[in-house]
Amino acid sequence: MTDLWVKQCGNSHTGSFKDLGMTVLVSQVNHIIKKQGGIKAVGCASTGDTSAALAAYCAAAGIPSIVFLPADKISLAQLVQPIANGSIVVSLDTDFDGCMKLIQEVVEEYPIYLANSMNSLRLEGQKTVSIEIAQQFDWEVPDWIVVPGGNLGNVYAFYKGFKMMKDLGLTKRMPRLVVAQAHNANPLYAAYKNGWDFQPMVAERTLASAIQIGDPVSVHRAIRALKACDGVVGEATEEELMDVGARADRTGMFNCPHTGVALAVLEKLRNDGTIGANDRTVVISTAHGLKFTDSKIAYHERKLHQAKGNYANDVIRIPAKSDRVIDELRKRVEL
Protein backbone atom coordinates (compact mmCIF):
# COMPACT_ATOMS: atom_id res chain seq x y z
CA MET A 1 0.00 0.00 0.00
CA THR A 2 1.24 3.48 -0.85
CA ASP A 3 -0.80 5.54 1.61
CA LEU A 4 -1.17 3.55 4.84
CA TRP A 5 -1.14 5.27 8.24
CA VAL A 6 -1.50 4.17 11.85
CA LYS A 7 -3.12 6.60 14.29
CA GLN A 8 -1.37 6.05 17.63
CA CYS A 9 -4.19 6.61 20.13
CA GLY A 10 -2.30 4.64 22.77
CA ASN A 11 0.26 7.43 23.17
CA SER A 12 -1.87 9.10 25.81
CA HIS A 13 -2.07 9.55 29.57
CA THR A 14 -3.22 6.04 30.55
CA GLY A 15 -2.13 4.38 27.30
CA SER A 16 -5.40 4.05 25.38
CA PHE A 17 -7.89 6.06 23.34
CA LYS A 18 -10.34 5.80 26.27
CA ASP A 19 -8.67 8.90 27.73
CA LEU A 20 -10.34 11.05 25.08
CA GLY A 21 -13.85 10.22 26.20
CA MET A 22 -13.13 9.95 29.90
CA THR A 23 -11.59 13.40 30.32
CA VAL A 24 -14.78 14.90 28.86
CA LEU A 25 -17.06 12.77 31.04
CA VAL A 26 -15.21 13.31 34.31
CA SER A 27 -14.92 17.05 33.64
CA GLN A 28 -18.69 17.28 33.21
CA VAL A 29 -19.34 15.15 36.30
CA ASN A 30 -17.01 17.40 38.28
CA HIS A 31 -19.01 20.41 37.09
CA ILE A 32 -22.31 18.75 38.08
CA ILE A 33 -21.00 17.87 41.53
CA LYS A 34 -19.78 21.41 42.18
CA LYS A 35 -23.01 22.95 40.90
CA GLN A 36 -25.68 20.70 42.38
CA GLY A 37 -24.08 17.71 44.13
CA GLY A 38 -25.85 14.38 44.33
CA ILE A 39 -23.23 12.18 42.62
CA LYS A 40 -21.19 10.18 45.14
CA ALA A 41 -18.95 8.24 42.73
CA VAL A 42 -18.40 7.36 39.07
CA GLY A 43 -18.46 3.72 38.02
CA CYS A 44 -17.85 1.53 35.00
CA ALA A 45 -17.53 -2.02 33.81
CA SER A 46 -14.33 -2.57 31.89
CA THR A 47 -12.06 -4.92 30.01
CA GLY A 48 -9.13 -2.86 31.30
CA ASP A 49 -8.64 0.38 29.39
CA THR A 50 -11.86 2.15 30.44
CA SER A 51 -11.17 1.45 34.11
CA ALA A 52 -7.63 2.85 33.81
CA ALA A 53 -8.89 6.07 32.22
CA LEU A 54 -11.75 6.49 34.70
CA ALA A 55 -9.50 5.92 37.72
CA ALA A 56 -6.87 8.41 36.54
CA TYR A 57 -9.21 11.29 35.74
CA CYS A 58 -11.36 10.74 38.83
CA ALA A 59 -8.19 10.75 40.95
CA ALA A 60 -7.18 14.07 39.41
CA ALA A 61 -10.65 15.50 40.09
CA GLY A 62 -10.91 14.08 43.62
CA ILE A 63 -13.99 12.00 42.77
CA PRO A 64 -14.35 8.39 44.02
CA SER A 65 -14.31 5.81 41.21
CA ILE A 66 -15.61 2.25 41.12
CA VAL A 67 -14.61 -0.31 38.48
CA PHE A 68 -16.09 -3.75 37.83
CA LEU A 69 -13.60 -6.05 36.11
CA PRO A 70 -13.97 -9.64 34.85
CA ALA A 71 -11.67 -11.80 36.98
CA ASP A 72 -8.51 -13.05 35.25
CA LYS A 73 -9.51 -11.58 31.88
CA ILE A 74 -7.39 -8.42 31.74
CA SER A 75 -3.64 -7.90 31.74
CA LEU A 76 -1.73 -7.17 34.96
CA ALA A 77 -0.62 -3.85 33.51
CA GLN A 78 -4.25 -2.87 33.01
CA LEU A 79 -5.25 -4.11 36.47
CA VAL A 80 -2.59 -2.16 38.33
CA GLN A 81 -3.63 1.18 36.82
CA PRO A 82 -6.95 1.64 38.69
CA ILE A 83 -5.42 0.08 41.81
CA ALA A 84 -2.59 2.63 41.77
CA ASN A 85 -4.98 5.53 41.15
CA GLY A 86 -7.04 4.63 44.23
CA SER A 87 -10.14 3.28 42.53
CA ILE A 88 -12.47 0.81 44.25
CA VAL A 89 -11.63 -2.27 42.18
CA VAL A 90 -14.16 -5.12 42.15
CA SER A 91 -13.08 -8.36 40.45
CA LEU A 92 -16.08 -10.46 39.43
CA ASP A 93 -16.30 -14.10 38.38
CA THR A 94 -18.01 -13.27 35.09
CA ASP A 95 -17.17 -11.80 31.70
CA PHE A 96 -17.41 -8.16 30.63
CA ASP A 97 -21.05 -8.52 29.65
CA GLY A 98 -21.84 -9.77 33.15
CA CYS A 99 -19.93 -6.84 34.67
CA MET A 100 -21.89 -4.47 32.46
CA LYS A 101 -25.23 -5.83 33.62
CA LEU A 102 -24.17 -5.56 37.27
CA ILE A 103 -22.95 -1.98 37.06
CA GLN A 104 -26.20 -0.98 35.35
CA GLU A 105 -28.17 -2.52 38.23
CA VAL A 106 -26.04 -0.70 40.80
CA VAL A 107 -26.28 2.76 39.22
CA GLU A 108 -30.05 2.44 38.97
CA GLU A 109 -30.30 2.14 42.75
CA TYR A 110 -27.46 4.32 44.05
CA PRO A 111 -26.02 7.80 43.29
CA ILE A 112 -23.20 6.44 41.13
CA TYR A 113 -22.70 7.98 37.69
CA LEU A 114 -22.28 5.46 34.84
CA ALA A 115 -19.18 6.07 32.73
CA ASN A 116 -19.48 3.40 30.05
CA SER A 117 -19.65 4.33 26.37
CA MET A 118 -23.45 4.24 26.23
CA ASN A 119 -22.98 7.66 27.84
CA SER A 120 -22.93 10.29 25.08
CA LEU A 121 -20.27 12.34 26.89
CA ARG A 122 -17.76 9.56 26.23
CA LEU A 123 -18.56 9.64 22.52
CA GLU A 124 -18.15 13.41 22.37
CA GLY A 125 -14.57 12.98 23.52
CA GLN A 126 -13.82 9.98 21.33
CA LYS A 127 -15.07 11.65 18.17
CA THR A 128 -12.10 14.04 18.38
CA VAL A 129 -10.01 11.26 16.79
CA SER A 130 -11.92 11.93 13.56
CA ILE A 131 -11.19 15.65 13.82
CA GLU A 132 -7.49 15.01 14.48
CA ILE A 133 -7.24 12.72 11.46
CA ALA A 134 -8.90 15.26 9.15
CA GLN A 135 -6.75 18.07 10.48
CA GLN A 136 -3.55 16.06 10.08
CA PHE A 137 -4.44 15.46 6.42
CA ASP A 138 -5.20 19.15 5.83
CA TRP A 139 -8.96 18.45 5.96
CA GLU A 140 -8.80 15.75 3.29
CA VAL A 141 -10.76 12.74 4.51
CA PRO A 142 -9.10 9.30 4.11
CA ASP A 143 -10.74 6.62 2.00
CA TRP A 144 -10.83 4.10 4.85
CA ILE A 145 -10.74 4.08 8.65
CA VAL A 146 -10.01 0.66 10.19
CA VAL A 147 -10.85 0.33 13.88
CA PRO A 148 -10.89 -2.62 16.32
CA GLY A 149 -14.42 -3.22 17.59
CA GLY A 150 -15.52 -4.45 21.02
CA ASN A 151 -18.23 -2.47 22.79
CA LEU A 152 -18.48 -0.42 19.55
CA GLY A 153 -18.87 3.07 21.01
CA ASN A 154 -15.74 4.14 19.17
CA VAL A 155 -17.21 3.14 15.82
CA TYR A 156 -20.20 5.42 16.24
CA ALA A 157 -18.04 8.18 17.75
CA PHE A 158 -15.71 8.22 14.74
CA TYR A 159 -18.68 8.27 12.37
CA LYS A 160 -20.22 11.10 14.37
CA GLY A 161 -17.03 13.16 14.15
CA PHE A 162 -16.67 12.78 10.39
CA LYS A 163 -20.39 13.46 9.87
CA MET A 164 -20.19 16.64 11.94
CA MET A 165 -17.25 17.94 9.90
CA LYS A 166 -19.02 17.21 6.62
CA ASP A 167 -22.21 18.91 7.80
CA LEU A 168 -20.21 21.97 8.85
CA GLY A 169 -18.50 22.16 5.47
CA LEU A 170 -15.04 21.46 6.87
CA THR A 171 -14.73 18.32 4.74
CA LYS A 172 -16.37 17.16 1.53
CA ARG A 173 -17.03 13.48 2.08
CA MET A 174 -17.23 10.57 4.51
CA PRO A 175 -14.68 7.79 4.83
CA ARG A 176 -15.71 4.15 4.72
CA LEU A 177 -15.41 2.48 8.11
CA VAL A 178 -14.03 -0.99 8.73
CA VAL A 179 -14.69 -2.66 12.07
CA ALA A 180 -12.21 -5.39 12.92
CA GLN A 181 -13.22 -8.07 15.42
CA ALA A 182 -11.44 -11.03 16.94
CA HIS A 183 -12.88 -14.32 15.67
CA ASN A 184 -13.48 -15.41 19.27
CA ALA A 185 -15.62 -12.34 19.99
CA ASN A 186 -17.28 -11.42 16.72
CA PRO A 187 -21.02 -10.68 17.18
CA LEU A 188 -20.92 -7.67 14.83
CA TYR A 189 -19.13 -9.67 12.14
CA ALA A 190 -21.77 -12.39 12.43
CA ALA A 191 -24.50 -9.76 12.08
CA TYR A 192 -22.75 -8.24 9.04
CA LYS A 193 -22.62 -11.63 7.34
CA ASN A 194 -26.29 -12.24 8.19
CA GLY A 195 -27.90 -9.10 6.80
CA TRP A 196 -27.25 -7.03 9.97
CA ASP A 197 -29.36 -9.38 12.10
CA PHE A 198 -27.57 -8.97 15.43
CA GLN A 199 -27.58 -11.75 18.00
CA PRO A 200 -25.53 -11.49 21.22
CA MET A 201 -23.02 -14.24 21.88
CA VAL A 202 -20.88 -15.52 24.71
CA ALA A 203 -17.43 -14.24 23.78
CA GLU A 204 -14.63 -16.78 23.92
CA ARG A 205 -11.24 -15.91 25.34
CA THR A 206 -9.06 -13.82 23.03
CA LEU A 207 -5.63 -12.27 23.39
CA ALA A 208 -7.29 -9.05 22.22
CA SER A 209 -8.91 -8.94 25.66
CA ALA A 210 -10.23 -5.37 25.50
CA ILE A 211 -12.62 -6.38 22.69
CA GLN A 212 -13.66 -9.70 24.27
CA ILE A 213 -17.31 -8.63 24.31
CA GLY A 214 -20.27 -10.66 23.11
CA ASP A 215 -23.12 -8.20 23.71
CA PRO A 216 -21.80 -4.71 22.88
CA VAL A 217 -23.88 -1.86 24.27
CA SER A 218 -23.40 0.37 21.21
CA VAL A 219 -24.06 -2.27 18.57
CA HIS A 220 -27.16 -0.66 17.06
CA ARG A 221 -25.53 2.75 16.79
CA ALA A 222 -22.50 1.10 15.20
CA ILE A 223 -24.70 -0.68 12.65
CA ARG A 224 -26.40 2.59 11.75
CA ALA A 225 -22.99 4.20 11.25
CA LEU A 226 -21.72 1.34 9.09
CA LYS A 227 -24.83 1.36 6.92
CA ALA A 228 -24.57 5.13 6.44
CA CYS A 229 -20.96 5.00 5.20
CA ASP A 230 -21.06 1.68 3.33
CA GLY A 231 -18.90 0.12 6.02
CA VAL A 232 -17.35 -3.32 6.26
CA VAL A 233 -16.77 -5.74 9.15
CA GLY A 234 -13.95 -8.28 9.25
CA GLU A 235 -12.47 -10.76 11.69
CA ALA A 236 -9.06 -12.16 12.60
CA THR A 237 -8.03 -15.38 14.32
CA GLU A 238 -5.69 -15.42 17.29
CA GLU A 239 -2.74 -16.48 15.15
CA GLU A 240 -3.49 -13.83 12.53
CA LEU A 241 -3.72 -10.98 15.03
CA MET A 242 -0.51 -11.97 16.83
CA ASP A 243 1.49 -12.60 13.65
CA VAL A 244 0.49 -9.31 12.05
CA GLY A 245 1.11 -7.51 15.33
CA ALA A 246 4.63 -8.97 15.47
CA ARG A 247 5.30 -7.87 11.91
CA ALA A 248 4.09 -4.37 12.74
CA ASP A 249 6.37 -4.22 15.78
CA ARG A 250 9.31 -4.89 13.45
CA THR A 251 8.60 -1.53 11.78
CA GLY A 252 9.23 0.25 15.08
CA MET A 253 5.71 0.26 16.47
CA PHE A 254 4.75 -1.39 19.76
CA ASN A 255 1.02 -1.72 19.73
CA CYS A 256 -1.73 -3.68 21.46
CA PRO A 257 -3.20 -6.99 20.20
CA HIS A 258 -6.33 -5.09 19.13
CA THR A 259 -4.23 -3.14 16.65
CA GLY A 260 -3.10 -6.55 15.41
CA VAL A 261 -6.76 -7.41 14.78
CA ALA A 262 -7.22 -4.23 12.75
CA LEU A 263 -4.04 -4.80 10.73
CA ALA A 264 -4.94 -8.44 10.04
CA VAL A 265 -8.38 -7.44 8.76
CA LEU A 266 -6.81 -4.69 6.67
CA GLU A 267 -4.47 -7.23 5.08
CA LYS A 268 -7.41 -9.48 4.17
CA LEU A 269 -9.36 -6.60 2.63
CA ARG A 270 -6.33 -5.51 0.64
CA ASN A 271 -5.72 -9.05 -0.59
CA ASP A 272 -9.31 -9.48 -1.78
CA GLY A 273 -9.30 -6.08 -3.49
CA THR A 274 -11.84 -4.37 -1.24
CA ILE A 275 -9.21 -1.80 -0.26
CA GLY A 276 -7.10 -0.56 -3.15
CA ALA A 277 -3.31 -0.29 -3.21
CA ASN A 278 -3.47 3.51 -3.41
CA ASP A 279 -6.42 4.07 -1.06
CA ARG A 280 -5.55 6.37 1.83
CA THR A 281 -6.17 4.15 4.84
CA VAL A 282 -5.86 4.93 8.54
CA VAL A 283 -5.67 2.12 11.10
CA ILE A 284 -6.66 3.13 14.62
CA SER A 285 -4.22 1.77 17.20
CA THR A 286 -6.31 1.86 20.35
CA ALA A 287 -3.75 1.15 23.09
CA HIS A 288 -0.04 0.98 23.84
CA GLY A 289 1.76 -2.35 23.69
CA LEU A 290 3.22 -1.85 27.17
CA LYS A 291 -0.21 -2.73 28.55
CA PHE A 292 -0.01 -6.17 26.92
CA THR A 293 3.56 -7.34 27.44
CA ASP A 294 2.49 -10.76 28.78
CA SER A 295 1.02 -11.84 25.45
CA LYS A 296 3.96 -10.39 23.52
CA ILE A 297 6.48 -12.25 25.67
CA ALA A 298 4.53 -15.50 25.38
CA TYR A 299 4.34 -15.07 21.60
CA HIS A 300 8.10 -14.59 21.19
CA GLU A 301 8.79 -17.52 23.53
CA ARG A 302 6.32 -19.61 21.49
CA LYS A 303 4.25 -20.38 24.57
CA LEU A 304 0.84 -19.44 23.14
CA HIS A 305 -1.34 -22.40 22.24
CA GLN A 306 -3.42 -20.06 20.04
CA ALA A 307 -0.47 -18.98 17.86
CA LYS A 308 2.67 -20.72 16.62
CA GLY A 309 4.81 -17.59 16.78
CA ASN A 310 5.69 -17.50 13.08
CA TYR A 311 7.51 -14.19 13.58
CA ALA A 312 8.89 -14.88 17.04
CA ASN A 313 12.23 -13.35 17.97
CA ASP A 314 13.76 -15.64 20.58
CA VAL A 315 16.24 -14.44 23.18
CA ILE A 316 19.64 -16.10 22.72
CA ARG A 317 20.60 -17.74 26.02
CA ILE A 318 24.27 -18.84 26.05
CA PRO A 319 27.28 -18.89 28.41
CA ALA A 320 29.19 -15.62 28.83
CA LYS A 321 32.03 -16.62 26.48
CA SER A 322 33.17 -14.48 23.56
CA ASP A 323 33.54 -17.37 21.11
CA ARG A 324 29.97 -18.53 21.76
CA VAL A 325 28.69 -14.98 21.41
CA ILE A 326 30.46 -14.52 18.06
CA ASP A 327 29.20 -17.87 16.78
CA GLU A 328 25.61 -16.89 17.51
CA LEU A 329 26.00 -13.42 16.04
CA ARG A 330 27.41 -14.83 12.82
CA LYS A 331 24.28 -16.89 12.36
CA ARG A 332 22.29 -13.68 12.23
CA VAL A 333 24.61 -10.89 11.03
CA GLU A 334 27.26 -10.84 8.33
CA LEU A 335 30.47 -10.16 10.29
Coordinates of C-alpha atoms in Angstrom, one line a residue:
M1 CA 0.0 0.0 0.0
T2 CA 1.2 3.5 -0.8
D3 CA -0.8 5.5 1.6
L4 CA -1.2 3.6 4.8
W5 CA -1.1 5.3 8.2
V6 CA -1.5 4.2 11.9
K7 CA -3.1 6.6 14.3
Q8 CA -1.4 6.0 17.6
C9 CA -4.2 6.6 20.1
G10 CA -2.3 4.6 22.8
N11 CA 0.3 7.4 23.2
S12 CA -1.9 9.1 25.8
H13 CA -2.1 9.6 29.6
T14 CA -3.2 6.0 30.5
G15 CA -2.1 4.4 27.3
S16 CA -5.4 4.1 25.4
F17 CA -7.9 6.1 23.3
K18 CA -10.3 5.8 26.3
D19 CA -8.7 8.9 27.7
L20 CA -10.3 11.1 25.1
G21 CA -13.9 10.2 26.2
M22 CA -13.1 9.9 29.9
T23 CA -11.6 13.4 30.3
V24 CA -14.8 14.9 28.9
L25 CA -17.1 12.8 31.0
V26 CA -15.2 13.3 34.3
S27 CA -14.9 17.1 33.6
Q28 CA -18.7 17.3 33.2
V29 CA -19.3 15.1 36.3
N30 CA -17.0 17.4 38.3
H31 CA -19.0 20.4 37.1
I32 CA -22.3 18.8 38.1
I33 CA -21.0 17.9 41.5
K34 CA -19.8 21.4 42.2
K35 CA -23.0 23.0 40.9
Q36 CA -25.7 20.7 42.4
G37 CA -24.1 17.7 44.1
G38 CA -25.9 14.4 44.3
I39 CA -23.2 12.2 42.6
K40 CA -21.2 10.2 45.1
A41 CA -19.0 8.2 42.7
V42 CA -18.4 7.4 39.1
G43 CA -18.5 3.7 38.0
C44 CA -17.9 1.5 35.0
A45 CA -17.5 -2.0 33.8
S46 CA -14.3 -2.6 31.9
T47 CA -12.1 -4.9 30.0
G48 CA -9.1 -2.9 31.3
D49 CA -8.6 0.4 29.4
T50 CA -11.9 2.2 30.4
S51 CA -11.2 1.4 34.1
A52 CA -7.6 2.9 33.8
A53 CA -8.9 6.1 32.2
L54 CA -11.7 6.5 34.7
A55 CA -9.5 5.9 37.7
A56 CA -6.9 8.4 36.5
Y57 CA -9.2 11.3 35.7
C58 CA -11.4 10.7 38.8
A59 CA -8.2 10.7 41.0
A60 CA -7.2 14.1 39.4
A61 CA -10.6 15.5 40.1
G62 CA -10.9 14.1 43.6
I63 CA -14.0 12.0 42.8
P64 CA -14.3 8.4 44.0
S65 CA -14.3 5.8 41.2
I66 CA -15.6 2.3 41.1
V67 CA -14.6 -0.3 38.5
F68 CA -16.1 -3.7 37.8
L69 CA -13.6 -6.1 36.1
P70 CA -14.0 -9.6 34.8
A71 CA -11.7 -11.8 37.0
D72 CA -8.5 -13.1 35.2
K73 CA -9.5 -11.6 31.9
I74 CA -7.4 -8.4 31.7
S75 CA -3.6 -7.9 31.7
L76 CA -1.7 -7.2 35.0
A77 CA -0.6 -3.8 33.5
Q78 CA -4.3 -2.9 33.0
L79 CA -5.3 -4.1 36.5
V80 CA -2.6 -2.2 38.3
Q81 CA -3.6 1.2 36.8
P82 CA -7.0 1.6 38.7
I83 CA -5.4 0.1 41.8
A84 CA -2.6 2.6 41.8
N85 CA -5.0 5.5 41.2
G86 CA -7.0 4.6 44.2
S87 CA -10.1 3.3 42.5
I88 CA -12.5 0.8 44.2
V89 CA -11.6 -2.3 42.2
V90 CA -14.2 -5.1 42.1
S91 CA -13.1 -8.4 40.4
L92 CA -16.1 -10.5 39.4
D93 CA -16.3 -14.1 38.4
T94 CA -18.0 -13.3 35.1
D95 CA -17.2 -11.8 31.7
F96 CA -17.4 -8.2 30.6
D97 CA -21.1 -8.5 29.6
G98 CA -21.8 -9.8 33.2
C99 CA -19.9 -6.8 34.7
M100 CA -21.9 -4.5 32.5
K101 CA -25.2 -5.8 33.6
L102 CA -24.2 -5.6 37.3
I103 CA -22.9 -2.0 37.1
Q104 CA -26.2 -1.0 35.3
E105 CA -28.2 -2.5 38.2
V106 CA -26.0 -0.7 40.8
V107 CA -26.3 2.8 39.2
E108 CA -30.1 2.4 39.0
E109 CA -30.3 2.1 42.8
Y110 CA -27.5 4.3 44.0
P111 CA -26.0 7.8 43.3
I112 CA -23.2 6.4 41.1
Y113 CA -22.7 8.0 37.7
L114 CA -22.3 5.5 34.8
A115 CA -19.2 6.1 32.7
N116 CA -19.5 3.4 30.0
S117 CA -19.7 4.3 26.4
M118 CA -23.5 4.2 26.2
N119 CA -23.0 7.7 27.8
S120 CA -22.9 10.3 25.1
L121 CA -20.3 12.3 26.9
R122 CA -17.8 9.6 26.2
L123 CA -18.6 9.6 22.5
E124 CA -18.2 13.4 22.4
G125 CA -14.6 13.0 23.5
Q126 CA -13.8 10.0 21.3
K127 CA -15.1 11.7 18.2
T128 CA -12.1 14.0 18.4
V129 CA -10.0 11.3 16.8
S130 CA -11.9 11.9 13.6
I131 CA -11.2 15.7 13.8
E132 CA -7.5 15.0 14.5
I133 CA -7.2 12.7 11.5
A134 CA -8.9 15.3 9.1
Q135 CA -6.8 18.1 10.5
Q136 CA -3.6 16.1 10.1
F137 CA -4.4 15.5 6.4
D138 CA -5.2 19.2 5.8
W139 CA -9.0 18.5 6.0
E140 CA -8.8 15.8 3.3
V141 CA -10.8 12.7 4.5
P142 CA -9.1 9.3 4.1
D143 CA -10.7 6.6 2.0
W144 CA -10.8 4.1 4.8
I145 CA -10.7 4.1 8.6
V146 CA -10.0 0.7 10.2
V147 CA -10.9 0.3 13.9
P148 CA -10.9 -2.6 16.3
G149 CA -14.4 -3.2 17.6
G150 CA -15.5 -4.4 21.0
N151 CA -18.2 -2.5 22.8
L152 CA -18.5 -0.4 19.6
G153 CA -18.9 3.1 21.0
N154 CA -15.7 4.1 19.2
V155 CA -17.2 3.1 15.8
Y156 CA -20.2 5.4 16.2
A157 CA -18.0 8.2 17.7
F158 CA -15.7 8.2 14.7
Y159 CA -18.7 8.3 12.4
K160 CA -20.2 11.1 14.4
G161 CA -17.0 13.2 14.1
F162 CA -16.7 12.8 10.4
K163 CA -20.4 13.5 9.9
M164 CA -20.2 16.6 11.9
M165 CA -17.2 17.9 9.9
K166 CA -19.0 17.2 6.6
D167 CA -22.2 18.9 7.8
L168 CA -20.2 22.0 8.9
G169 CA -18.5 22.2 5.5
L170 CA -15.0 21.5 6.9
T171 CA -14.7 18.3 4.7
K172 CA -16.4 17.2 1.5
R173 CA -17.0 13.5 2.1
M174 CA -17.2 10.6 4.5
P175 CA -14.7 7.8 4.8
R176 CA -15.7 4.1 4.7
L177 CA -15.4 2.5 8.1
V178 CA -14.0 -1.0 8.7
V179 CA -14.7 -2.7 12.1
A180 CA -12.2 -5.4 12.9
Q181 CA -13.2 -8.1 15.4
A182 CA -11.4 -11.0 16.9
H183 CA -12.9 -14.3 15.7
N184 CA -13.5 -15.4 19.3
A185 CA -15.6 -12.3 20.0
N186 CA -17.3 -11.4 16.7
P187 CA -21.0 -10.7 17.2
L188 CA -20.9 -7.7 14.8
Y189 CA -19.1 -9.7 12.1
A190 CA -21.8 -12.4 12.4
A191 CA -24.5 -9.8 12.1
Y192 CA -22.8 -8.2 9.0
K193 CA -22.6 -11.6 7.3
N194 CA -26.3 -12.2 8.2
G195 CA -27.9 -9.1 6.8
W196 CA -27.2 -7.0 10.0
D197 CA -29.4 -9.4 12.1
F198 CA -27.6 -9.0 15.4
Q199 CA -27.6 -11.8 18.0
P200 CA -25.5 -11.5 21.2
M201 CA -23.0 -14.2 21.9
V202 CA -20.9 -15.5 24.7
A203 CA -17.4 -14.2 23.8
E204 CA -14.6 -16.8 23.9
R205 CA -11.2 -15.9 25.3
T206 CA -9.1 -13.8 23.0
L207 CA -5.6 -12.3 23.4
A208 CA -7.3 -9.1 22.2
S209 CA -8.9 -8.9 25.7
A210 CA -10.2 -5.4 25.5
I211 CA -12.6 -6.4 22.7
Q212 CA -13.7 -9.7 24.3
I213 CA -17.3 -8.6 24.3
G214 CA -20.3 -10.7 23.1
D215 CA -23.1 -8.2 23.7
P216 CA -21.8 -4.7 22.9
V217 CA -23.9 -1.9 24.3
S218 CA -23.4 0.4 21.2
V219 CA -24.1 -2.3 18.6
H220 CA -27.2 -0.7 17.1
R221 CA -25.5 2.8 16.8
A222 CA -22.5 1.1 15.2
I223 CA -24.7 -0.7 12.7
R224 CA -26.4 2.6 11.8
A225 CA -23.0 4.2 11.2
L226 CA -21.7 1.3 9.1
K227 CA -24.8 1.4 6.9
A228 CA -24.6 5.1 6.4
C229 CA -21.0 5.0 5.2
D230 CA -21.1 1.7 3.3
G231 CA -18.9 0.1 6.0
V232 CA -17.3 -3.3 6.3
V233 CA -16.8 -5.7 9.2
G234 CA -14.0 -8.3 9.2
E235 CA -12.5 -10.8 11.7
A236 CA -9.1 -12.2 12.6
T237 CA -8.0 -15.4 14.3
E238 CA -5.7 -15.4 17.3
E239 CA -2.7 -16.5 15.1
E240 CA -3.5 -13.8 12.5
L241 CA -3.7 -11.0 15.0
M242 CA -0.5 -12.0 16.8
D243 CA 1.5 -12.6 13.6
V244 CA 0.5 -9.3 12.0
G245 CA 1.1 -7.5 15.3
A246 CA 4.6 -9.0 15.5
R247 CA 5.3 -7.9 11.9
A248 CA 4.1 -4.4 12.7
D249 CA 6.4 -4.2 15.8
R250 CA 9.3 -4.9 13.5
T251 CA 8.6 -1.5 11.8
G252 CA 9.2 0.2 15.1
M253 CA 5.7 0.3 16.5
F254 CA 4.8 -1.4 19.8
N255 CA 1.0 -1.7 19.7
C256 CA -1.7 -3.7 21.5
P257 CA -3.2 -7.0 20.2
H258 CA -6.3 -5.1 19.1
T259 CA -4.2 -3.1 16.6
G260 CA -3.1 -6.6 15.4
V261 CA -6.8 -7.4 14.8
A262 CA -7.2 -4.2 12.7
L263 CA -4.0 -4.8 10.7
A264 CA -4.9 -8.4 10.0
V265 CA -8.4 -7.4 8.8
L266 CA -6.8 -4.7 6.7
E267 CA -4.5 -7.2 5.1
K268 CA -7.4 -9.5 4.2
L269 CA -9.4 -6.6 2.6
R270 CA -6.3 -5.5 0.6
N271 CA -5.7 -9.1 -0.6
D272 CA -9.3 -9.5 -1.8
G273 CA -9.3 -6.1 -3.5
T274 CA -11.8 -4.4 -1.2
I275 CA -9.2 -1.8 -0.3
G276 CA -7.1 -0.6 -3.2
A277 CA -3.3 -0.3 -3.2
N278 CA -3.5 3.5 -3.4
D279 CA -6.4 4.1 -1.1
R280 CA -5.5 6.4 1.8
T281 CA -6.2 4.2 4.8
V282 CA -5.9 4.9 8.5
V283 CA -5.7 2.1 11.1
I284 CA -6.7 3.1 14.6
S285 CA -4.2 1.8 17.2
T286 CA -6.3 1.9 20.3
A287 CA -3.7 1.1 23.1
H288 CA 0.0 1.0 23.8
G289 CA 1.8 -2.3 23.7
L290 CA 3.2 -1.8 27.2
K291 CA -0.2 -2.7 28.5
F292 CA 0.0 -6.2 26.9
T293 CA 3.6 -7.3 27.4
D294 CA 2.5 -10.8 28.8
S295 CA 1.0 -11.8 25.4
K296 CA 4.0 -10.4 23.5
I297 CA 6.5 -12.3 25.7
A298 CA 4.5 -15.5 25.4
Y299 CA 4.3 -15.1 21.6
H300 CA 8.1 -14.6 21.2
E301 CA 8.8 -17.5 23.5
R302 CA 6.3 -19.6 21.5
K303 CA 4.2 -20.4 24.6
L304 CA 0.8 -19.4 23.1
H305 CA -1.3 -22.4 22.2
Q306 CA -3.4 -20.1 20.0
A307 CA -0.5 -19.0 17.9
K308 CA 2.7 -20.7 16.6
G309 CA 4.8 -17.6 16.8
N310 CA 5.7 -17.5 13.1
Y311 CA 7.5 -14.2 13.6
A312 CA 8.9 -14.9 17.0
N313 CA 12.2 -13.4 18.0
D314 CA 13.8 -15.6 20.6
V315 CA 16.2 -14.4 23.2
I316 CA 19.6 -16.1 22.7
R317 CA 20.6 -17.7 26.0
I318 CA 24.3 -18.8 26.0
P319 CA 27.3 -18.9 28.4
A320 CA 29.2 -15.6 28.8
K321 CA 32.0 -16.6 26.5
S322 CA 33.2 -14.5 23.6
D323 CA 33.5 -17.4 21.1
R324 CA 30.0 -18.5 21.8
V325 CA 28.7 -15.0 21.4
I326 CA 30.5 -14.5 18.1
D327 CA 29.2 -17.9 16.8
E328 CA 25.6 -16.9 17.5
L329 CA 26.0 -13.4 16.0
R330 CA 27.4 -14.8 12.8
K331 CA 24.3 -16.9 12.4
R332 CA 22.3 -13.7 12.2
V333 CA 24.6 -10.9 11.0
E334 CA 27.3 -10.8 8.3
L335 CA 30.5 -10.2 10.3

